[in-house]
Coordinates of C-alpha atoms and ligand atoms in Angstrom, one line a residue:
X1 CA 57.8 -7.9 31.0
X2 CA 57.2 -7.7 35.0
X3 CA 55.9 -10.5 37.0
X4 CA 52.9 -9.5 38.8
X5 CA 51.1 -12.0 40.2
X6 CA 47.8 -11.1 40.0
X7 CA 46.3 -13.8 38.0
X8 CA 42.5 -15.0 38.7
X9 CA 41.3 -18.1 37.1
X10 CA 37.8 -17.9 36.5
X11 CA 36.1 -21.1 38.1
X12 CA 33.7 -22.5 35.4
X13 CA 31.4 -25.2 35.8
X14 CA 32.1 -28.4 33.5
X15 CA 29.5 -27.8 31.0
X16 CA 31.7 -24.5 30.2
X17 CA 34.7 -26.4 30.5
X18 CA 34.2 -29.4 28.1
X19 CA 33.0 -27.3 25.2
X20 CA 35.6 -24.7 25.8
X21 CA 37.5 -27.9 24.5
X22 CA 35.9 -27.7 21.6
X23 CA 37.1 -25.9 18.8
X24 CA 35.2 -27.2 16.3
X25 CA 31.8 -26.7 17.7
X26 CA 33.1 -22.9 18.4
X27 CA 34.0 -22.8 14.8
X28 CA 30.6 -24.3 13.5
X29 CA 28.9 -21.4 15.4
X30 CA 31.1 -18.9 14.2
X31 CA 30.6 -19.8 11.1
X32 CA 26.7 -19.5 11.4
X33 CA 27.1 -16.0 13.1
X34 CA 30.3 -14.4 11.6
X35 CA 31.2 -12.2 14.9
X36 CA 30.8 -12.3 18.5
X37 CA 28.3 -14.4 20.4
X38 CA 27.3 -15.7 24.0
X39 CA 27.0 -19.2 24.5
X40 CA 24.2 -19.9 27.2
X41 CA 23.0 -23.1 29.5
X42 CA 19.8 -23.3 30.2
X43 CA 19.9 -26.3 32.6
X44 CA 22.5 -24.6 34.8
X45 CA 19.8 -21.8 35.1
X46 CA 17.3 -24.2 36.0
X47 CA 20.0 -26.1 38.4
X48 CA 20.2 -23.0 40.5
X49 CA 16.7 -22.0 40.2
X50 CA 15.7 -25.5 42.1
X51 CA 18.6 -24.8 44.9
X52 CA 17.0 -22.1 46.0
X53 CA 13.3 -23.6 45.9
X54 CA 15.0 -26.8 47.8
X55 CA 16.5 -24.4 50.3
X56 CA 12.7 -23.2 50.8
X57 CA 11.4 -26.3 51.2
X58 CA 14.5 -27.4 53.6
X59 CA 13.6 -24.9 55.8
X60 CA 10.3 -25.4 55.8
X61 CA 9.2 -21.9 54.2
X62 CA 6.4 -21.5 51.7
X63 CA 7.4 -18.9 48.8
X64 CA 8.6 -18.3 45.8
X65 CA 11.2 -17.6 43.8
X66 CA 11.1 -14.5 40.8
X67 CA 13.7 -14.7 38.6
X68 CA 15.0 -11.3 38.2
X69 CA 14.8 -10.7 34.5
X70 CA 16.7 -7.7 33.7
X71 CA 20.0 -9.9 34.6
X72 CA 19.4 -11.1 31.0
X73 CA 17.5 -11.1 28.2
X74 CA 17.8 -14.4 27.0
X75 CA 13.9 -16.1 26.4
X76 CA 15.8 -19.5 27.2
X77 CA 15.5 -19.2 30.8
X78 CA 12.0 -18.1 30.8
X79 CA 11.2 -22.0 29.3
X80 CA 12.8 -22.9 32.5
X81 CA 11.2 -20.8 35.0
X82 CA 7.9 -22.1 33.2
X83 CA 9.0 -25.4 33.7
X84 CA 10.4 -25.6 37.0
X85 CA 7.6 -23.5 38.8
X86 CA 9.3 -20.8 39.4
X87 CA 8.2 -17.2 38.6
X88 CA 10.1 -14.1 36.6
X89 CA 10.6 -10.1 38.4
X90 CA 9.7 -7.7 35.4
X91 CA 9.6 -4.0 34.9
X92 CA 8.8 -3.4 31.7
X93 CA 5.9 -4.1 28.9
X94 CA 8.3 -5.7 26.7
X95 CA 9.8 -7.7 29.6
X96 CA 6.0 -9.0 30.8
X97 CA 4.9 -9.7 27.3
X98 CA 8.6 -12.0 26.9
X99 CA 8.0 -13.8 29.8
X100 CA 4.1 -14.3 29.5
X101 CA 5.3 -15.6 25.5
X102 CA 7.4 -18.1 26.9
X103 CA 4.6 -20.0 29.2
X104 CA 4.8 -18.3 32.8
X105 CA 1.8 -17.6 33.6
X106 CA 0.8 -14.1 34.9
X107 CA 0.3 -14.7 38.6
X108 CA 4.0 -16.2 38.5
X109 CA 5.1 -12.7 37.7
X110 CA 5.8 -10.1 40.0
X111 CA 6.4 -6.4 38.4
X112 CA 8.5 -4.3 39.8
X113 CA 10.3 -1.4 39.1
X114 CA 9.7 2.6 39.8
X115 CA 6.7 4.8 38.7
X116 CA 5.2 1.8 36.4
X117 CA 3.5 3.3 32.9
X118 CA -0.2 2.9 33.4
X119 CA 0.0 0.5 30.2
X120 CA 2.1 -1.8 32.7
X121 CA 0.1 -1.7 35.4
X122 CA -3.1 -2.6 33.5
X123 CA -1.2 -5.4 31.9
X124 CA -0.5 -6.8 35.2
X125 CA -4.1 -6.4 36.3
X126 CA -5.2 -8.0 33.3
X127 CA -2.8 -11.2 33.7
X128 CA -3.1 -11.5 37.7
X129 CA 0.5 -10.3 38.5
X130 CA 1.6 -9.2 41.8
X131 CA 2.9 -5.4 41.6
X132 CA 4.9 -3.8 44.2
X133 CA 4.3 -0.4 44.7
X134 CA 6.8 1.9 44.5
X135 CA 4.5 5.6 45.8
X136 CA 1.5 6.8 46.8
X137 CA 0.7 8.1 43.4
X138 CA 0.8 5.2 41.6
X139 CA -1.1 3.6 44.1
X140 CA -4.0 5.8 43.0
X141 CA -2.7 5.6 38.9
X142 CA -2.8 1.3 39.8
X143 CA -6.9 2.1 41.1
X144 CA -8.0 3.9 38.2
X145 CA -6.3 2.2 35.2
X146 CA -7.1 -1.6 37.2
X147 CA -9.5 -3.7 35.1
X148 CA -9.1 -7.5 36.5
X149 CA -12.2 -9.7 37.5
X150 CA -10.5 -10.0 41.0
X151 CA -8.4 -7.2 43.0
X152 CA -5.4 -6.2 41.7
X153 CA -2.6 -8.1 44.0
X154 CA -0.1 -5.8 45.4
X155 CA 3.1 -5.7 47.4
X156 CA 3.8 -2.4 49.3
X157 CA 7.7 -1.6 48.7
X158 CA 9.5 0.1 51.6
X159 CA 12.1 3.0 51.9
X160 CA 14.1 0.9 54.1
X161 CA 15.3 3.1 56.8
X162 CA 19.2 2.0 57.1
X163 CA 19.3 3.4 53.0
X164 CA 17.1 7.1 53.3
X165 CA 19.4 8.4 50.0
X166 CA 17.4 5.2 47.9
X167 CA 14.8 6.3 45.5
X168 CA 12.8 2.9 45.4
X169 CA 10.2 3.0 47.9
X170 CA 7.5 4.1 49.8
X171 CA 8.5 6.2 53.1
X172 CA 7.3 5.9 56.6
X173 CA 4.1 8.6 56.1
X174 CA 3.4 7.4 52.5
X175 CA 3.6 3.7 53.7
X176 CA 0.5 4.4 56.5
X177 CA -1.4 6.2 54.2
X178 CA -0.8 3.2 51.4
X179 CA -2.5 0.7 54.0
X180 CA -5.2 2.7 54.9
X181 CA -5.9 2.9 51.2
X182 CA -6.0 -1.0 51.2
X183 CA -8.1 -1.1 54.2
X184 CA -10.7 1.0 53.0
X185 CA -10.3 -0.8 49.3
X186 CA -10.7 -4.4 49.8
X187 CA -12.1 -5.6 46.4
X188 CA -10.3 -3.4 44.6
X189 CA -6.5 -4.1 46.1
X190 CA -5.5 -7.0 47.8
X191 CA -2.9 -6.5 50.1
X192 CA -0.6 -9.5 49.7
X193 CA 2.5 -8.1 51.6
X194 CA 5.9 -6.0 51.4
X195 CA 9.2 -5.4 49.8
X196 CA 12.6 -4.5 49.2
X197 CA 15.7 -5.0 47.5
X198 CA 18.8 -3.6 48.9
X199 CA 22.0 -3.2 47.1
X200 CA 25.5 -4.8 47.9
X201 CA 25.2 -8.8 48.8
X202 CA 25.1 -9.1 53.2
X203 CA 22.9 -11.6 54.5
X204 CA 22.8 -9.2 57.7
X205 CA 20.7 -6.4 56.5
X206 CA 18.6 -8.5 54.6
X207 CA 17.8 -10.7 57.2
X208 CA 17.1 -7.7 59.9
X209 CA 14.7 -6.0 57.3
X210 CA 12.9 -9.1 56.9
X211 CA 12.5 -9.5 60.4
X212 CA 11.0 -6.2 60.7
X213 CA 8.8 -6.7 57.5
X214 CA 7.2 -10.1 59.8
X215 CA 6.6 -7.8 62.6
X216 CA 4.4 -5.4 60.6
X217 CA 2.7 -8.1 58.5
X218 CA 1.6 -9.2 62.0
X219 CA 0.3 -6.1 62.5
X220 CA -1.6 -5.0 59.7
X221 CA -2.8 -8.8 59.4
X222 CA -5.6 -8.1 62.0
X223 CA -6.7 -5.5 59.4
X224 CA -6.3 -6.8 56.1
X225 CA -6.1 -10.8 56.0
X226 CA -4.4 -11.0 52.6
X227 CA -1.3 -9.4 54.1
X228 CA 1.2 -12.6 54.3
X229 CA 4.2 -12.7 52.5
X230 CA 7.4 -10.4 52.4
X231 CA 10.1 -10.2 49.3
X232 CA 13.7 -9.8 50.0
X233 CA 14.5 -9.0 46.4
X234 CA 17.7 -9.6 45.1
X235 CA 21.5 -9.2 45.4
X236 CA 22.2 -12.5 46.4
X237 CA 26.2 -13.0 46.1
X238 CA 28.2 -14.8 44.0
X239 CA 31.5 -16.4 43.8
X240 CA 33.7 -16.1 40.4
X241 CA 37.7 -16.7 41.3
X242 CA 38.9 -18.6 44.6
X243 CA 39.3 -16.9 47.3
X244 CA 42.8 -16.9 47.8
X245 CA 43.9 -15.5 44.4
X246 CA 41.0 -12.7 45.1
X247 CA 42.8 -11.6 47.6
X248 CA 46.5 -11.9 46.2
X249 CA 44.8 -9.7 43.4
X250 CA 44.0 -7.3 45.6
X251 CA 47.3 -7.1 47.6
X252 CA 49.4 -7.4 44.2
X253 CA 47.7 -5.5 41.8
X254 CA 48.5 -2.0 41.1
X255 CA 47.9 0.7 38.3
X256 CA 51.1 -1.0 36.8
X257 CA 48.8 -3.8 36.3
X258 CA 46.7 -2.1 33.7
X259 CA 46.9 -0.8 30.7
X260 CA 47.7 2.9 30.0
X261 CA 48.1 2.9 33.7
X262 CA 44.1 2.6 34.1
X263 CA 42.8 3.0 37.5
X264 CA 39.8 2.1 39.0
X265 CA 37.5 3.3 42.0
X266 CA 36.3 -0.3 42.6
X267 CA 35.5 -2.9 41.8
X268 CA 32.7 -6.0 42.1
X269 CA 33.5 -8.3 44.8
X270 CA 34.7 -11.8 42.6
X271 CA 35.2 -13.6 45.8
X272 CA 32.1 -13.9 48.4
X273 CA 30.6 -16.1 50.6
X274 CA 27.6 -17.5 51.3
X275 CA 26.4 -17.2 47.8
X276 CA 23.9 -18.3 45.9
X277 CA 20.7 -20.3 47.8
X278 CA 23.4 -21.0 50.3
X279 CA 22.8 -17.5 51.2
X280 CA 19.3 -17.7 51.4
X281 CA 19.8 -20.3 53.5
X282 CA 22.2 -17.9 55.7
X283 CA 19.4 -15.0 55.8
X284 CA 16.5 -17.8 57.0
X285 CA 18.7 -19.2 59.7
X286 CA 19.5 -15.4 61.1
X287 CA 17.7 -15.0 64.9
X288 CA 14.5 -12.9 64.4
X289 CA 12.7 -12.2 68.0
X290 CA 12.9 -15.4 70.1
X291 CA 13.7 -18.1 67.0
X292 CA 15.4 -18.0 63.6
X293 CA 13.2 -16.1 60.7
X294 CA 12.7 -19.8 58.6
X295 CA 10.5 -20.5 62.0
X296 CA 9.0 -17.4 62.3
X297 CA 7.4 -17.3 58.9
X298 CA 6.6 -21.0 59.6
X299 CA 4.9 -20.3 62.6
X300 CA 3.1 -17.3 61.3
X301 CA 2.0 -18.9 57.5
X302 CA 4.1 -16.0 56.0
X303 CA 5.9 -16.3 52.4
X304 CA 9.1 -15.6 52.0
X305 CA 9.4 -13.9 48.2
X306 CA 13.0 -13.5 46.5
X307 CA 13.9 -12.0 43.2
X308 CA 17.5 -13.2 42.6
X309 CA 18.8 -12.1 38.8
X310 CA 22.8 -12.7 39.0
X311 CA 22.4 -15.6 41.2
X312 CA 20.3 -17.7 39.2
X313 CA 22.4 -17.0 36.2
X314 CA 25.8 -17.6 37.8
X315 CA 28.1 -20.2 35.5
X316 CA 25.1 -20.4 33.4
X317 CA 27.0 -18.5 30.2
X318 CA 30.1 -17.1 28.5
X319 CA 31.1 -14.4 25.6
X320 CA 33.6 -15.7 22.4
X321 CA 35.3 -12.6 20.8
X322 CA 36.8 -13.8 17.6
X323 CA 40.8 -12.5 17.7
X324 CA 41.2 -10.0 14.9
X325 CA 45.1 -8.5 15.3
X326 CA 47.6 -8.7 18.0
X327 CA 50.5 -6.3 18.2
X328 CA 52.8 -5.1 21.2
X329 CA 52.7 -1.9 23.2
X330 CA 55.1 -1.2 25.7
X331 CA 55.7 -4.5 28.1
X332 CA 52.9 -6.1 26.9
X333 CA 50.8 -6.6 23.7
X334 CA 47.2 -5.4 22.7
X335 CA 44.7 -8.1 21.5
X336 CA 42.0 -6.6 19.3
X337 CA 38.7 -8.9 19.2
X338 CA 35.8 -8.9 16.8
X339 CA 33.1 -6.9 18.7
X340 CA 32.7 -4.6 21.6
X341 CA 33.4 -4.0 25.4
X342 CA 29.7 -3.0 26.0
X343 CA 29.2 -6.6 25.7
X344 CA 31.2 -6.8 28.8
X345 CA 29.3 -4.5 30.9
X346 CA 31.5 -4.1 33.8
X347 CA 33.7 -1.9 31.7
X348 CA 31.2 0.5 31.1
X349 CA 30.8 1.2 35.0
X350 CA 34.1 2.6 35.1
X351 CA 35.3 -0.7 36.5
X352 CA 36.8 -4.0 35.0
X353 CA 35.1 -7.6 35.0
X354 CA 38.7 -9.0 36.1
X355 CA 38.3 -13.0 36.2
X356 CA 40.2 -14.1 33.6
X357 CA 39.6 -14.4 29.6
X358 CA 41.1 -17.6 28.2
X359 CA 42.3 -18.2 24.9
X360 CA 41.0 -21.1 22.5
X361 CA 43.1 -21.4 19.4
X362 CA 41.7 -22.5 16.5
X363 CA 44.3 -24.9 15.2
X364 CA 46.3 -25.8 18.7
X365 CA 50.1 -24.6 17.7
X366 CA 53.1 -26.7 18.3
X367 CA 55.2 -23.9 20.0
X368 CA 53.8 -21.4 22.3
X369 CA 55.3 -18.3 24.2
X370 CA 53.1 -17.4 27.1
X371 CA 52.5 -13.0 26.5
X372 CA 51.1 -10.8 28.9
X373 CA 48.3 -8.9 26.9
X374 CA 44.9 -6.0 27.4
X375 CA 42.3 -6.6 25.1
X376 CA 40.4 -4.0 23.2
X377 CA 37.3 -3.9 21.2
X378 CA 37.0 -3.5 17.7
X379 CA 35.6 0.2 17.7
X380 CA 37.7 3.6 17.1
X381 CA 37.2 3.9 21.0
X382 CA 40.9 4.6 22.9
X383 CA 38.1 3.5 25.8
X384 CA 36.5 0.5 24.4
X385 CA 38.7 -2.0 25.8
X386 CA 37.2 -5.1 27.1
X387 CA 39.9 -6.2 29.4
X388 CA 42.8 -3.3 31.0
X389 CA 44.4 -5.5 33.2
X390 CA 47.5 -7.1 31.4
X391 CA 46.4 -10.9 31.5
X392 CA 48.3 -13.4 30.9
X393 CA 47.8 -15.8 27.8
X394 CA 49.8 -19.1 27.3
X395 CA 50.0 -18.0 23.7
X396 CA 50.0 -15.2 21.3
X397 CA 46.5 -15.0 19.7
X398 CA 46.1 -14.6 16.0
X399 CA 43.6 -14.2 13.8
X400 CA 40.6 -16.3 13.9
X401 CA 41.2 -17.8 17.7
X402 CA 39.0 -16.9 20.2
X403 CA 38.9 -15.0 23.3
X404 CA 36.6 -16.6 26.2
X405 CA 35.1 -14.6 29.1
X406 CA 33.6 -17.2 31.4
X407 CA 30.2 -16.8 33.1
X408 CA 29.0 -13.9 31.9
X409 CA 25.5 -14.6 31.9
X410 CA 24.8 -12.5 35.1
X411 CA 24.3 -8.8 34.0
X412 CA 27.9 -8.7 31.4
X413 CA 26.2 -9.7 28.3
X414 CA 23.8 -7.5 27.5
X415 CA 23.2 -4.9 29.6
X416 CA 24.8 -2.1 27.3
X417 CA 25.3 -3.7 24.0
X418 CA 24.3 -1.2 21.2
X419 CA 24.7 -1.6 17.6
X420 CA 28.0 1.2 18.0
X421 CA 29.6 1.0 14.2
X422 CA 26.2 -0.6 13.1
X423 CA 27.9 -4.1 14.1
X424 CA 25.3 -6.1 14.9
X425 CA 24.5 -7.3 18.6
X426 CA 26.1 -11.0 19.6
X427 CA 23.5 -13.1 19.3
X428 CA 23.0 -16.1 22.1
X429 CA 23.7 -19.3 21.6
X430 CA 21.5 -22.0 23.5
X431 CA 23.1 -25.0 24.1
X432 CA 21.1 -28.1 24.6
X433 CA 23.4 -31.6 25.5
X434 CA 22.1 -35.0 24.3
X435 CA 24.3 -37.5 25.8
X436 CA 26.7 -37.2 23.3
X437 CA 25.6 -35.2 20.8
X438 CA 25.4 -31.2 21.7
X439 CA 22.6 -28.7 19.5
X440 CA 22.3 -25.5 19.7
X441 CA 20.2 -22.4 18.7
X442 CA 19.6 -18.9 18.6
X443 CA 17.8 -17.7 21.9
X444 CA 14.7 -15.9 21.0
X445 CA 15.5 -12.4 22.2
X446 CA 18.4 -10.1 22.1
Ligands
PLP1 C1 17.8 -5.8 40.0 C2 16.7 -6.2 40.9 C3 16.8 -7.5 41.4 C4 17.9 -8.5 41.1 O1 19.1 -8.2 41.7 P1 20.3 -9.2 41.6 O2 21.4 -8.4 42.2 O3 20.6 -9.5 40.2 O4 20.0 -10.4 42.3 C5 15.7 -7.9 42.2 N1 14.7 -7.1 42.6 C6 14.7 -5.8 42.2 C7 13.6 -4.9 42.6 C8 15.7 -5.3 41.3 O5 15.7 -4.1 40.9

């Protein structure tokens, strides 16, 4: 067996930790679900959702904070957005009609998304939702379909110049012609700002395009009133392995490292920094004209908006795969677990989600041998392999322990599960801690 050193702990928070420790409360679920399952933690949620509303308040910034619900599906963290104040970033009917069910009320909902169904768009109307508009046609579809006492409260979402090749947003000529349209149409559209999410996780483009979004709020403010607040969406960074084995991964890890001699174009960043709220904080204490942009929107009474999804979610959740056969293959041995790498969705974007997996045995054995092992899924899939990388276990698994992915809550669990080999999905497991006693139950939603 070669010694690559490669590993990367995954860093877990200690609710994670202490029930990893566990067995038997891992068991009792087991028993109750007979398969795979996601254990979730609703208060680290919340616990993240307040750092970013403190960082607001720190800074002296009046906004908001949309939870950006496709991250997850769970209807746990929607009892915490209700309850901490926050508000939820949908884009579906299902996804409005889950949140509104779980007490967030519709004017804490912002719906986003492209070309919204006209079903969407009057359900948003109807509850008092803020909708960003994505083009000039459904700008008109918004007008015609709208039904709400009040005007229907809009944000106008921007092609943002540094990413032409994006197909979210309005463009330059379409973006004129949108605020005319508002002009002309005060009681039926109010005009409450603009948007846009990039992709990747810098502070610096974010904070320049929200600089440039408080210059033309100022603008178009001595036309429409309403027009004060800008959203800075998402893709706020997180941190999953410390930094200096991220970057021994990346100088010793080779296509020797993975099974079948897997490669991979690329693959998510593990290791960032500022993450989090702390990089919220980052992006409001960027310069912006002659002061930082926290001051500017101070000065000027504008809101700053943010949809994080990942971020909120981050060490708020991890998968158990039940072990069902080990055997060896080459230098190193294959681990098959009970259920399927789509509930790992970083494998099925041709990459790997590398922090990782750790191994809970159900009876602790006296003897162990540590094996290097990949981990594959329990379909007839050569492909369906939830782990590539040869990791290294301090024991050899059998039947009936468990394989742990930690915090997996941010887009892993269920962005792709299906019902492949009518196996049923993995239900979630909400965990609630009462000093010493721990309950859980079955989120609402899969
Ligand atoms: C996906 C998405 C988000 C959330 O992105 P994260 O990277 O999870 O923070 C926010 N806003 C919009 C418009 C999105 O599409």
């Amino acid at each position: 067996m070669e010694l690559i050193d490669d590993h990367l702990p995954a860093l877990q928070r200690p609710w994670a930790v202490a029930l990893q420790d566990k067995p038997h409360l891992l068991n009792q679920i087991h028993e109750a679900v007979n398969g795979p399952f996601h254990v979730i933690h609703p208060p680290t949620f919340s616990a993240n959702l307040r750092s970013f509303v403190e960082v607001l308040n720190d800074e002296g910034v009046a906004g908001q904070i949309f939870f950006g619900k496709k991250a997850n599906k769970a209807g746990s963290w929607l009892r915490e957005v209700a309850q901490v104040g926050g508000g939820v970033d949908v884009a579906s009917v299902p996804e409005l009609a889950h949140t509104l069910a779980n007490g967030v009320r519709g004017e804490d909902i912002e719906v986003t998304g492209a070309a919204k169904s006209d079903e969407l768009l009057w359900l948003a109307g109807r509850h008092g939702s803020l909708v960003a508009i994505d083009s000039l046609d459904e700008l008109t579809r918004a007008l015609q379909v709208r039904d709400t006492v009040g005007p229907l409260r809009i944000l106008l979402r921007i092609l943002p110049k540094e990413s032409p090749q994006s197909r979210f947003g309005l463009n330059p000529t379409d973006l004129n012609e949108a605020l005319r349209w508002c002009e002309c149409n005060p009681t039926d559209l109010s005009l409450c700002g603009f948007s846009f999410h990039l992709d990747g996780y810098e502070v610096a483009p974010r904070a320049a395009l929200a600089s440039h979004l408080i210059d033309r709020c100022l603008t178009v403010r001595e036309r429409i009133p309403s027009c004060n607040a800008i959203s800075i969406g998402g893709g706020f960074a997180c941190q999953y392995v410390e930094r200096e084995d991220w970057e021994r991964f990346l100088r010793n890890s080779g296509p020797t490292s993975f099974h079948a001699e897997r490669r991979f174009a690329k693959f998510y960043p593990y290791y960032q920094a500022p993450t989090g709220s702390e990089m919220l904080r980052a992006i409001l204490r960027t310069p912006s004209g002659d002061s930082v942009l926290a001051q500017r929107l101070k000065r000027h009474e504008i809101k700053l908006y943010a949809e994080p999804g990942r971020a909120l979610l981050d060490g708020a959740g991890f998968s158990v795969f039940p072990v069902q056969g080990f055997k060896r293959n080459a230098d190193h041995g294959i681990v098959t677990v009970a259920g399927l790498s789509m509930s790992l969705s970083e494998q099925w974007k041709n990459s790997e989600f590398l922090p990782d997996p750790c191994l809970v045995q159900r009876d602790p054995r006296a003897s162990s041998h540590p094996v290097r092992v990949a981990i594959g899924g329990s379909s007839c899939m050569e492909y369906d392999m939830l782990t590539w990388r040869k990791v290294r276990l301090p024991s050899q698994p059998q039947y009936g322990d468990y394989i742990i992915y930690p915090n997996t809550a941010g887009y892993q669990m269920d962005k792709n599960e299906s019902e492949f080999h009518q196996l049923p999905l993995p239900p979630k497991v909400a965990i609630k801690q009462l000093s010493d006693t721990i309950l859980w139950r079955i989120d609402d939603a899969h």
